[in-house]
mmCIF file with all atom_site columns, C-alpha atoms in Angstrom:
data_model
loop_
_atom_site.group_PDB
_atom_site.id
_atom_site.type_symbol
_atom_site.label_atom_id
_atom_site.label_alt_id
_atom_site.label_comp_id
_atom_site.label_asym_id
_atom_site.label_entity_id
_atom_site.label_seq_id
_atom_site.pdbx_PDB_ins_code
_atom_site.Cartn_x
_atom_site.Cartn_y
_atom_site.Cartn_z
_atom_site.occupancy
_atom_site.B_iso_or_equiv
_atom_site.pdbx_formal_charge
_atom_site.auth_seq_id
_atom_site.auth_comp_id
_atom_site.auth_asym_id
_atom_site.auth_atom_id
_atom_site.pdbx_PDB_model_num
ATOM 1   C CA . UNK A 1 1   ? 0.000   0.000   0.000   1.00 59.00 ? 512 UNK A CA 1
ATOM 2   C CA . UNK A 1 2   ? 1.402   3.454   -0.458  1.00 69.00 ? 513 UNK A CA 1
ATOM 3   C CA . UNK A 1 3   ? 1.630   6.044   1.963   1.00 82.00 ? 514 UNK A CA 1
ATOM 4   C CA . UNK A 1 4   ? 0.858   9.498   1.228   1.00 90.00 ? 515 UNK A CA 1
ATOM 5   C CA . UNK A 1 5   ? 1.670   13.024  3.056   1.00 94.00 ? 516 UNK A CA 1
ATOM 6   C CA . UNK A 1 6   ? -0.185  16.069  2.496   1.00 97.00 ? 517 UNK A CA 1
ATOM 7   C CA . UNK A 1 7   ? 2.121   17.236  0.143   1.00 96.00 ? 518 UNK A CA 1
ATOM 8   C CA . UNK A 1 8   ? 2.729   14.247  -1.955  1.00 94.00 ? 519 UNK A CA 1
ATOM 9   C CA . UNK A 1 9   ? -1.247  14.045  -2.562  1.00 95.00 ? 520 UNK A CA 1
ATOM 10  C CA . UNK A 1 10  ? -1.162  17.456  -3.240  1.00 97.00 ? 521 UNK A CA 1
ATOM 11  C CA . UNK A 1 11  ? 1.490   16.929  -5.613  1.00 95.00 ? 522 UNK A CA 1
ATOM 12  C CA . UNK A 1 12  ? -0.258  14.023  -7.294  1.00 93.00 ? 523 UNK A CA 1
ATOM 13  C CA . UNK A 1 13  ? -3.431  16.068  -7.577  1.00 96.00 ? 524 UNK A CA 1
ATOM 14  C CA . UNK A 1 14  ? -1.845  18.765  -8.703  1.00 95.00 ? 525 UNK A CA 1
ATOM 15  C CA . UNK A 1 15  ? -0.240  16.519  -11.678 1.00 93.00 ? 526 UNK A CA 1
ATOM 16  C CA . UNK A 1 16  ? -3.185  14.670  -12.361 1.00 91.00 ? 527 UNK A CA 1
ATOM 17  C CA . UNK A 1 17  ? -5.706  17.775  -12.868 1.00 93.00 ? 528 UNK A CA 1
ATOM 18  C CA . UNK A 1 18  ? -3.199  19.521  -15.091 1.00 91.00 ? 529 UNK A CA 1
ATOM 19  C CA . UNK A 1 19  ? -4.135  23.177  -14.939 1.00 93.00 ? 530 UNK A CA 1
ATOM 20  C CA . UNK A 1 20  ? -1.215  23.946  -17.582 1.00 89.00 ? 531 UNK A CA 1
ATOM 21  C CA . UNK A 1 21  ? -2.116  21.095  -19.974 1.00 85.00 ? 532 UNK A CA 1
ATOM 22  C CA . UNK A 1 22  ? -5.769  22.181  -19.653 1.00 90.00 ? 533 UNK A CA 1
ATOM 23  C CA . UNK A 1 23  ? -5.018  25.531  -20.709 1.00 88.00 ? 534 UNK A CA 1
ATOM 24  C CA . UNK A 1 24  ? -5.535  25.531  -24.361 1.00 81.00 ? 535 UNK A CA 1
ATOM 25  C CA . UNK A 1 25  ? -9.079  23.209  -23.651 1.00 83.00 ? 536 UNK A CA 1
ATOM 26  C CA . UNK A 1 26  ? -10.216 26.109  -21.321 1.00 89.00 ? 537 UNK A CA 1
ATOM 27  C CA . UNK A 1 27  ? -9.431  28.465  -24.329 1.00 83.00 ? 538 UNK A CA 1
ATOM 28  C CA . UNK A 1 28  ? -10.388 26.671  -26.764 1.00 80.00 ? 539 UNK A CA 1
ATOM 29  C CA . UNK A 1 29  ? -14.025 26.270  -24.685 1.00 86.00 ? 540 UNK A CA 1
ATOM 30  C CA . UNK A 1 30  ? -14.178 30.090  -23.606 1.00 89.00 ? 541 UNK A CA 1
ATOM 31  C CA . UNK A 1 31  ? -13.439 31.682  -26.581 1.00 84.00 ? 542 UNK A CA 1
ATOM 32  C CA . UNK A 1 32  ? -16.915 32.335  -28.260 1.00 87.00 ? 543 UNK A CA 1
ATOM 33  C CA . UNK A 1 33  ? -17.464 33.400  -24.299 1.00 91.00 ? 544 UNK A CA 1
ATOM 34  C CA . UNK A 1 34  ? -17.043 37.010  -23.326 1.00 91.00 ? 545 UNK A CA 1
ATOM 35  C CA . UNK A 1 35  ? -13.712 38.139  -21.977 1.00 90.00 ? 546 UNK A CA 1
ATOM 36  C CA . UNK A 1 36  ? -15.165 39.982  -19.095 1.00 92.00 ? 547 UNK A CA 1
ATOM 37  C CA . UNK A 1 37  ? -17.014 36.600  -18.194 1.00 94.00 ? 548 UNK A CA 1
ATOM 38  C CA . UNK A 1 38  ? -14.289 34.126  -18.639 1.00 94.00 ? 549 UNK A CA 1
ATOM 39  C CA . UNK A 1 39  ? -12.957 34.045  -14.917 1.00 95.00 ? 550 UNK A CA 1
ATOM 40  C CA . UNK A 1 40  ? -16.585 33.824  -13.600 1.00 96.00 ? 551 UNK A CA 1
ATOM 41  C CA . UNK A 1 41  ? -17.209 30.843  -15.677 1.00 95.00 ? 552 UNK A CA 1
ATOM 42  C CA . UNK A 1 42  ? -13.526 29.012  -15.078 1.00 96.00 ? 553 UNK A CA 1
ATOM 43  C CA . UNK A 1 43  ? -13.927 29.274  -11.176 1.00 97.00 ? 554 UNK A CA 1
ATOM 44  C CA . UNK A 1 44  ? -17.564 27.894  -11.582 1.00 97.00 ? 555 UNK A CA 1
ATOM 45  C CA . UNK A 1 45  ? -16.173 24.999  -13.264 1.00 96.00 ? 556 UNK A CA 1
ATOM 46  C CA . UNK A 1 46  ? -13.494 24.872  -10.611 1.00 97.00 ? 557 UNK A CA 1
ATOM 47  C CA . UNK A 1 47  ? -15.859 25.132  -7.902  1.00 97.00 ? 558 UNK A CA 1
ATOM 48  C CA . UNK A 1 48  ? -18.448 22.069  -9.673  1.00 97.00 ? 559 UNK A CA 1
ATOM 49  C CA . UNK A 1 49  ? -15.656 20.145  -10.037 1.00 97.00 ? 560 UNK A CA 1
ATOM 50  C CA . UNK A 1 50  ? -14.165 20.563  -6.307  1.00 97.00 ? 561 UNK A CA 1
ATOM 51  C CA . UNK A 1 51  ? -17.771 19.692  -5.387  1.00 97.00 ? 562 UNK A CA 1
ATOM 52  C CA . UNK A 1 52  ? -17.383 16.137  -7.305  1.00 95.00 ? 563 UNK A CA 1
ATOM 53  C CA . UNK A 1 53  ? -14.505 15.455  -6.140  1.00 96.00 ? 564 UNK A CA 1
ATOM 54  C CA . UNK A 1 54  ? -15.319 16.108  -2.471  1.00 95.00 ? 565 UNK A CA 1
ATOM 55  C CA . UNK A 1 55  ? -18.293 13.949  -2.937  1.00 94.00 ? 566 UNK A CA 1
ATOM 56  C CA . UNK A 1 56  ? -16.257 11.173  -3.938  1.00 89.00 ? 567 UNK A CA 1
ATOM 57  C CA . UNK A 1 57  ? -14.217 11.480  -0.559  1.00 91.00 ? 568 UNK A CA 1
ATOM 58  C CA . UNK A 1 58  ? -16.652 11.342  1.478   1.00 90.00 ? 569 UNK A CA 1
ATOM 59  C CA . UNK A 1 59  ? -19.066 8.469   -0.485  1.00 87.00 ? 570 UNK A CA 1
ATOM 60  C CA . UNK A 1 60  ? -15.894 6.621   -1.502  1.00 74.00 ? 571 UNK A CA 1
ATOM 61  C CA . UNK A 1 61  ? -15.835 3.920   0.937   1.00 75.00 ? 572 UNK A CA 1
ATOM 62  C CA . UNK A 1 62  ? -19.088 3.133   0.614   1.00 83.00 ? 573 UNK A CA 1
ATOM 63  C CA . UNK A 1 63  ? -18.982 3.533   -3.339  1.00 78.00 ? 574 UNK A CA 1
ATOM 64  C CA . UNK A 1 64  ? -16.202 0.466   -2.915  1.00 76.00 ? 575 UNK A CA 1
ATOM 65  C CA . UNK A 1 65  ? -18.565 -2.186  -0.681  1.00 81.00 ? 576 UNK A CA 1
ATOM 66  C CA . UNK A 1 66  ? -21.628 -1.124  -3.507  1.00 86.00 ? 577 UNK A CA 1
ATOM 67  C CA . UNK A 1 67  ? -19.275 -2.215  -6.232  1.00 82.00 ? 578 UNK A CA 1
ATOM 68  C CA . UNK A 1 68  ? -17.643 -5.018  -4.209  1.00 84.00 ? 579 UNK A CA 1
ATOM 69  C CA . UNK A 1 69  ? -14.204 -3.501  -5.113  1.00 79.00 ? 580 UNK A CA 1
ATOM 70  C CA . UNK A 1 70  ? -11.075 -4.492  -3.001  1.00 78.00 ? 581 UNK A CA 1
ATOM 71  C CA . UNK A 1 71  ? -8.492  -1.191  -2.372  1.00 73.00 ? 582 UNK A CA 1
ATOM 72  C CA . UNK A 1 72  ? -5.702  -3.179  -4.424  1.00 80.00 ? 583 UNK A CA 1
ATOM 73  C CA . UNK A 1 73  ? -7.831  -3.357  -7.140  1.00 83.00 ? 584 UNK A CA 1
ATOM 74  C CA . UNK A 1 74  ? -8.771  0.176   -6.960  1.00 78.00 ? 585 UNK A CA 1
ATOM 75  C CA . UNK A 1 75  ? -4.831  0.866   -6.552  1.00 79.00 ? 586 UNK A CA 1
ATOM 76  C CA . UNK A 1 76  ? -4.264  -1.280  -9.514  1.00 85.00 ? 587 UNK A CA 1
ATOM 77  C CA . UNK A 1 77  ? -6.894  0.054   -11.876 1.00 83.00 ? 588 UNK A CA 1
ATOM 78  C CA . UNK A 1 78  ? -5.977  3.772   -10.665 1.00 79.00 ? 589 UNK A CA 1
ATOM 79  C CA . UNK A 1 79  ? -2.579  3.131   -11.815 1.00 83.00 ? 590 UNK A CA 1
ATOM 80  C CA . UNK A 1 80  ? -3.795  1.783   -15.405 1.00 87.00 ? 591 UNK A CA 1
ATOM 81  C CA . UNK A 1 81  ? -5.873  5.128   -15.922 1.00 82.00 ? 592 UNK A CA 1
ATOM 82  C CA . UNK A 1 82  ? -3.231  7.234   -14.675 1.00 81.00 ? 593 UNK A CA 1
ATOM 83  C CA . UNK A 1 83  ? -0.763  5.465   -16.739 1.00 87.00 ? 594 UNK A CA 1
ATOM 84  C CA . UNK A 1 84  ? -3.077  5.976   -19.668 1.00 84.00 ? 595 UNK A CA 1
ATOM 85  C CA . UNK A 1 85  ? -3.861  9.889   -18.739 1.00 80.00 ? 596 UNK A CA 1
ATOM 86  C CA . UNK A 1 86  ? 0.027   10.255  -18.538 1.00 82.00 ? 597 UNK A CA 1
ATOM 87  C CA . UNK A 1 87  ? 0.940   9.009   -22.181 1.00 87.00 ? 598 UNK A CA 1
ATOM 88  C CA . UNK A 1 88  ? -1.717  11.315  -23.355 1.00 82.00 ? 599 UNK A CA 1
ATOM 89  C CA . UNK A 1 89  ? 0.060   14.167  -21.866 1.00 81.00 ? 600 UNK A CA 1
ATOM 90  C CA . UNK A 1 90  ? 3.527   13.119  -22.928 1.00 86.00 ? 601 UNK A CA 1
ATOM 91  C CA . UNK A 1 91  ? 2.323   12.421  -26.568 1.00 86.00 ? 602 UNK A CA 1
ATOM 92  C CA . UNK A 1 92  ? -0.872  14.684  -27.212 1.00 80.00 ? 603 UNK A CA 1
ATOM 93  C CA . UNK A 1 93  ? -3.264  13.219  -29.709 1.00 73.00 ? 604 UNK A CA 1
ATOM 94  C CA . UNK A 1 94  ? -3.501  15.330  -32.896 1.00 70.00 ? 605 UNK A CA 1
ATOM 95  C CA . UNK A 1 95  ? -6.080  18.416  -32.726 1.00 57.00 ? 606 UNK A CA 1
ATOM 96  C CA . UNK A 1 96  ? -8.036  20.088  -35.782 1.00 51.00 ? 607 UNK A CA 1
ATOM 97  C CA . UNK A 1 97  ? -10.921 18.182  -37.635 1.00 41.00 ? 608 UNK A CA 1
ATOM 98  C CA . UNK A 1 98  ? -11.998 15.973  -34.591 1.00 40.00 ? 609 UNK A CA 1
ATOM 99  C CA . UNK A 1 99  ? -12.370 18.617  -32.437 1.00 47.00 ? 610 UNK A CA 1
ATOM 100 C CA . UNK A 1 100 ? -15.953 19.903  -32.079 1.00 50.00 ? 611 UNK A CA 1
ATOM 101 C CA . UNK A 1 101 ? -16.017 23.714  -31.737 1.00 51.00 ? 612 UNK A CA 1
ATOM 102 C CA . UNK A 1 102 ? -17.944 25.279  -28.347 1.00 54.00 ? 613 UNK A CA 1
ATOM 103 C CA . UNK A 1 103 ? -20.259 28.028  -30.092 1.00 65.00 ? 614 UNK A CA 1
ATOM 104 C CA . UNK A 1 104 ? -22.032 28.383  -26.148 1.00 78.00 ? 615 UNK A CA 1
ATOM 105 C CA . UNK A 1 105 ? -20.955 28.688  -22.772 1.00 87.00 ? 616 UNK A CA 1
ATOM 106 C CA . UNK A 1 106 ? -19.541 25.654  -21.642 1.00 87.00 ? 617 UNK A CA 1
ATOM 107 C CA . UNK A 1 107 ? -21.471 24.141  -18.082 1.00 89.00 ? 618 UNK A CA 1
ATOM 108 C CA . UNK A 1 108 ? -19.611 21.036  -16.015 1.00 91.00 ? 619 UNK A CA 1
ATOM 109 C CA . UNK A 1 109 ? -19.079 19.334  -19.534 1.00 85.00 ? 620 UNK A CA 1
ATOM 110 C CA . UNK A 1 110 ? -16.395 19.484  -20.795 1.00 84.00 ? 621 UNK A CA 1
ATOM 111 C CA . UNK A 1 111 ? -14.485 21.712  -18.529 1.00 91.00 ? 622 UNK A CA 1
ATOM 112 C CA . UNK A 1 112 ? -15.573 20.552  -14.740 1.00 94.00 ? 623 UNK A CA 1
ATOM 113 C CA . UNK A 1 113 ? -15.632 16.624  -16.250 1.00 89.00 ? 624 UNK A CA 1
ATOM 114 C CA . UNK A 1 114 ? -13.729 15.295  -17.724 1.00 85.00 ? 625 UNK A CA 1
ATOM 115 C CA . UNK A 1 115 ? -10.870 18.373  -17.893 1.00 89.00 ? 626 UNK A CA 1
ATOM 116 C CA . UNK A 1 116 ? -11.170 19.113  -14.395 1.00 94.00 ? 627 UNK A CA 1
ATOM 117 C CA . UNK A 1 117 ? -12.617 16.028  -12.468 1.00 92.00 ? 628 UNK A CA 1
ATOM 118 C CA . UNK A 1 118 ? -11.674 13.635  -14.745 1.00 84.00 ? 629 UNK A CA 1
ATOM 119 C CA . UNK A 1 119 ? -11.704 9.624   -14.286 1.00 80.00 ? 630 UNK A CA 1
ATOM 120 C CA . UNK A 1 120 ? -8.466  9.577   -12.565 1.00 83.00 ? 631 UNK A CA 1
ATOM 121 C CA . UNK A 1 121 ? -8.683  12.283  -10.502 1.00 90.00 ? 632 UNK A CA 1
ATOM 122 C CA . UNK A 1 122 ? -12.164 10.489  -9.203  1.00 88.00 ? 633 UNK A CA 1
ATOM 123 C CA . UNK A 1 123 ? -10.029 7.290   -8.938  1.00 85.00 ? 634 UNK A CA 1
ATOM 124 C CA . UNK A 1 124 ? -7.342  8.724   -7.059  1.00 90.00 ? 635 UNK A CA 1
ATOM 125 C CA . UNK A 1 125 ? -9.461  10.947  -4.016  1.00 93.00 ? 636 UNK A CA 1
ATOM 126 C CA . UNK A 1 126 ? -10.651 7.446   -4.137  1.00 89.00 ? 637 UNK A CA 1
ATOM 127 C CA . UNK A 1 127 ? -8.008  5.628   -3.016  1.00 87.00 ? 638 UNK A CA 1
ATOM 128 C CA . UNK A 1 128 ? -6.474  8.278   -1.022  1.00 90.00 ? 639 UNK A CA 1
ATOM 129 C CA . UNK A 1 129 ? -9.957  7.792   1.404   1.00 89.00 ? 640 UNK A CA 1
ATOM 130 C CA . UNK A 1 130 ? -9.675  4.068   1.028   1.00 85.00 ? 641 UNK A CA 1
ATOM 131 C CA . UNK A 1 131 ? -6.142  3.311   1.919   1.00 85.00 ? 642 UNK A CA 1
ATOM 132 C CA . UNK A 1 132 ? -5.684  6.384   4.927   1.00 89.00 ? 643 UNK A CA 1
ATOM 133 C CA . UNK A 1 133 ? -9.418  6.977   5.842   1.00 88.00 ? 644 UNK A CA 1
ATOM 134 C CA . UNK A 1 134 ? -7.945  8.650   9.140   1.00 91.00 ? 645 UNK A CA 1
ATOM 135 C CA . UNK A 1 135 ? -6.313  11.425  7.225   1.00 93.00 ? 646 UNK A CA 1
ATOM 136 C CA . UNK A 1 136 ? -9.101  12.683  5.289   1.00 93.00 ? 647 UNK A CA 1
ATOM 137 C CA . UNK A 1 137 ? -8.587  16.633  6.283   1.00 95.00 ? 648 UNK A CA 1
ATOM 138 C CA . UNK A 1 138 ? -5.159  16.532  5.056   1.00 96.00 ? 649 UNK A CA 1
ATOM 139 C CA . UNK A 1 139 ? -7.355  14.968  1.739   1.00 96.00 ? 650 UNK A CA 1
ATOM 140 C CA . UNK A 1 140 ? -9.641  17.982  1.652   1.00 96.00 ? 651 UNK A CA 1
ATOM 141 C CA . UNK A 1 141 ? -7.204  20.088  2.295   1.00 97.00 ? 652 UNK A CA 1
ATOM 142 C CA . UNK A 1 142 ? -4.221  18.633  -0.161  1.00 97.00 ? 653 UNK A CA 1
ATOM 143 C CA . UNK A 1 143 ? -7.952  19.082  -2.525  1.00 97.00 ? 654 UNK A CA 1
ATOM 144 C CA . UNK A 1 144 ? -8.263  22.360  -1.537  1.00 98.00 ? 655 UNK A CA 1
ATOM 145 C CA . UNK A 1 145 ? -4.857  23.607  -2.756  1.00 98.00 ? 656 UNK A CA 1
ATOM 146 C CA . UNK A 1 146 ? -5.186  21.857  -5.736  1.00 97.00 ? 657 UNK A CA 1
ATOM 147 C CA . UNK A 1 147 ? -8.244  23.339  -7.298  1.00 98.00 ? 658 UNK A CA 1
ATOM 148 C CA . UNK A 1 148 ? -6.468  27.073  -5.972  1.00 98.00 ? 659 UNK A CA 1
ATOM 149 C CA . UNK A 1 149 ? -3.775  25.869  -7.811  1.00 97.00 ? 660 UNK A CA 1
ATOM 150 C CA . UNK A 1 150 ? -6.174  25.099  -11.146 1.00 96.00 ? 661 UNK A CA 1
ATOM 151 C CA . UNK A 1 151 ? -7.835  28.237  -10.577 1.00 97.00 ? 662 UNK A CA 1
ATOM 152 C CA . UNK A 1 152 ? -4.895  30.634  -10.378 1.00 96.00 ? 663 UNK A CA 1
ATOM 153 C CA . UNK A 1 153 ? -3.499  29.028  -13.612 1.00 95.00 ? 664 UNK A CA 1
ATOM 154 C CA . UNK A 1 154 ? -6.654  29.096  -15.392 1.00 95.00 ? 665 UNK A CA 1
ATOM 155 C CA . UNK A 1 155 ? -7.739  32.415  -14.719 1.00 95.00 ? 666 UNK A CA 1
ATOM 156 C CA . UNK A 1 156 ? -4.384  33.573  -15.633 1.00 93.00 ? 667 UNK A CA 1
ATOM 157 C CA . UNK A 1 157 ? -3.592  31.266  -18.783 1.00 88.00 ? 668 UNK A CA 1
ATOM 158 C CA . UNK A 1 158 ? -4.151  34.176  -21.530 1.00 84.00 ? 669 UNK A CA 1
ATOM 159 C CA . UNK A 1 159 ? -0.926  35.872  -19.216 1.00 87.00 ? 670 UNK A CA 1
ATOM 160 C CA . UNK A 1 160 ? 1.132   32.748  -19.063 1.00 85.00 ? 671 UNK A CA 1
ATOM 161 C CA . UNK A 1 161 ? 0.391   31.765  -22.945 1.00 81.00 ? 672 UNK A CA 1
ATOM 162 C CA . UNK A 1 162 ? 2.281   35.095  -23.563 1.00 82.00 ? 673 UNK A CA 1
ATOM 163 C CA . UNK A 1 163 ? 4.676   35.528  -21.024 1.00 85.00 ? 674 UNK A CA 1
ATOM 164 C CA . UNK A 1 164 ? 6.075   31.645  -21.651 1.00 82.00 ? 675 UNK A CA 1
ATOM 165 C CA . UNK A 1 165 ? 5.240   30.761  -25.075 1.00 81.00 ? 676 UNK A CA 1
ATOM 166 C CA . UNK A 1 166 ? 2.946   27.704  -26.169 1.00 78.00 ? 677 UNK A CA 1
ATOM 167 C CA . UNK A 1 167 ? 5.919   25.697  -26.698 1.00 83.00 ? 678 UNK A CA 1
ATOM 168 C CA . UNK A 1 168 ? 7.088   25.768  -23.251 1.00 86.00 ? 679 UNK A CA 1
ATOM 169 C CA . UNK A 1 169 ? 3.555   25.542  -21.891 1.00 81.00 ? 680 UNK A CA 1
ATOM 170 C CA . UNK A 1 170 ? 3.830   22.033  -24.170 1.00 82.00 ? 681 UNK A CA 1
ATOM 171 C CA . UNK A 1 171 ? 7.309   21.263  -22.750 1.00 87.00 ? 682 UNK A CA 1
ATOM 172 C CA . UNK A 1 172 ? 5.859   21.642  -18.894 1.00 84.00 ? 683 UNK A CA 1
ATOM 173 C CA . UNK A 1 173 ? 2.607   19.732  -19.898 1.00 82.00 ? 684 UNK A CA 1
ATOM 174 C CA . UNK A 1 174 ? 5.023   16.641  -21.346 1.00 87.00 ? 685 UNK A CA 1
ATOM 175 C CA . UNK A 1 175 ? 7.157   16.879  -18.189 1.00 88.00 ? 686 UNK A CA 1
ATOM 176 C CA . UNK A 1 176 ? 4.108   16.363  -15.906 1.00 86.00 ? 687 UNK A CA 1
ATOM 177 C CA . UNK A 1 177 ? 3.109   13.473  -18.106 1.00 85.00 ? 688 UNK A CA 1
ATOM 178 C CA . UNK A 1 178 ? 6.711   11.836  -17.481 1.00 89.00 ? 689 UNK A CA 1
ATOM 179 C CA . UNK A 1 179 ? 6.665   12.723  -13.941 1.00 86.00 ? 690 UNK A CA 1
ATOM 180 C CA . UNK A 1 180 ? 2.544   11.055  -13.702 1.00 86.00 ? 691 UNK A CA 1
ATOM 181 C CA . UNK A 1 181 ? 3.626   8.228   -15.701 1.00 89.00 ? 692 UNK A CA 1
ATOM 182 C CA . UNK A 1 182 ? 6.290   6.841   -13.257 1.00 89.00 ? 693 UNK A CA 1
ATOM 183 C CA . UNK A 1 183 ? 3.565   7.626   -9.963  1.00 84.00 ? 694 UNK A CA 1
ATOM 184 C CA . UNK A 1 184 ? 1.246   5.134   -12.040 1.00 87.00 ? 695 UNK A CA 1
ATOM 185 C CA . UNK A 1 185 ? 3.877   2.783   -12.714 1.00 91.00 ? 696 UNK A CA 1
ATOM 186 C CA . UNK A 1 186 ? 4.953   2.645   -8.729  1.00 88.00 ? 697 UNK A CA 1
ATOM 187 C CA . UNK A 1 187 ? 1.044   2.466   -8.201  1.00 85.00 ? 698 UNK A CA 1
ATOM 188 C CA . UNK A 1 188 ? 0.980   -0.395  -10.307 1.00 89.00 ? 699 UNK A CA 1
ATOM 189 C CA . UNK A 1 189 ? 4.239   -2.350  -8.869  1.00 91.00 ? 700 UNK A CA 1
ATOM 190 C CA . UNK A 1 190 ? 2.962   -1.890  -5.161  1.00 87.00 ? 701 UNK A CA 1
ATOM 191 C CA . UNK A 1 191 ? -0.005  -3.231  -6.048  1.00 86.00 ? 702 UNK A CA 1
ATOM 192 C CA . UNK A 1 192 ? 1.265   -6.417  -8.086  1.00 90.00 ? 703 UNK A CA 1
ATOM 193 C CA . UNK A 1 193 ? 3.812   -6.866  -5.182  1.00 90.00 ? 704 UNK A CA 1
ATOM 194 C CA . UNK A 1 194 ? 1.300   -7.314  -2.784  1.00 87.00 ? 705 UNK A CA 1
ATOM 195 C CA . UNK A 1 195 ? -1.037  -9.414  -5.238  1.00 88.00 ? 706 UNK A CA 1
ATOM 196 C CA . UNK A 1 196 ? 2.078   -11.671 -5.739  1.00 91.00 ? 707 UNK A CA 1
ATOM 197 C CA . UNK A 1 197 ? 2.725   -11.372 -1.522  1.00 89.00 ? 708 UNK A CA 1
ATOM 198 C CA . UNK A 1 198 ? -0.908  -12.756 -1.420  1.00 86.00 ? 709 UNK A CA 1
ATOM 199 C CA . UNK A 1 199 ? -0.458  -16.002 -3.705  1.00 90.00 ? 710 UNK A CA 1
ATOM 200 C CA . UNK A 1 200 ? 2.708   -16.754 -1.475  1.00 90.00 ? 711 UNK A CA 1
ATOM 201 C CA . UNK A 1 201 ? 1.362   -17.111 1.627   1.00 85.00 ? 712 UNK A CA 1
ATOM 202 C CA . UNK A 1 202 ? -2.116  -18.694 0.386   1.00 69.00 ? 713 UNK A CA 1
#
């Protein structure tokens, strides 16, 4: 099982809900909106997605005995999705054609979920609750930072775009992505170790 702090699941939140990576969704999203309206509508996102999320911490538990789910599964499966979220990050799929073009205001879709309060970031409040019930204020809190973190970034991306450049927002995104990619993969071999742990002593 592994052990998080405060700041490590800050950290990991932090990495997993992206706020640089989703900065050209947000824009792309908010641009038919108008400028003067932008930050309302990015910290209502922030807030419906902080609401989620919080949900899922406190009916997380109980989401895992109505599903019959064990916590190493849950470790397991959160480090497939994260694994998968991370490559997506580190190579970007192609943009253009396939996107579909926001002509209103976007509401919780697709900015709150899945941008925001996407499947892993569900998975991993998730675990965090599962494996170190006992610690859930440092959860809320570490949750707390997070989307202040999201929103600072957000509300500010149209600065940071031309202070920085796209290309190093890209660079930043990618290094997240490598850094997410080896958290899933040490998900993944903790939880495999103690599946393998499990077969030895039955």
């Amino acid at each position: 099982m592994m052990h998080y702090t405060f700041l490590s699941a800050t950290i990991l939140l932090v990495l997993i809900t992206d706020p640089i990576g989703n900065i050209p969704i947000f824009a792309n999203a908010l641009k038919h909106v108008a400028p003067e309206r932008r930050a309302r509508v990015i910290l209502r996102e922030i807030l419906i997605a902080f609401a989620l999320l919080l949900t899922f911490m406190f009916v997380g538990e109980s989401f895992l005995r109505v599903m019959n789910l064990s916590e190493l599964s849950l470790q397991i499966g959160g480090g497939v999705i994260l694994f998968l979220i991370a490559l997506r990050m580190v190579f970007p799929p192609p943009t253009g054609a396939a996107d579909e073009e926001q002509m209103t205001e976007p509401l919780i879709v697709p900015l709150a979920v899945p941008a925001i309060a996407g499947p892993s970031a569900l998975a991993t409040v998730l675990l965090l609750v599962s494996q170190q019930p006992e610690q859930r204020l440092e959860w809320i809190g570490a949750l707390c930072v997070t989307m202040l973190v999201s929103a600072v970034v957000l509300v500010s991306a149209e600065r940071i775009q031309r202070v920085i450049g796209t290309r190093l927002v890209v660079a930043v995104e990618r290094l997240m992505g490598l850094v997410l990619v080896s958290v899933a993969i040490e998900m993944m071999l903790r939880g495999f170790k103690t599946v393998a742990q499990e077969i030895i002593k039955g």
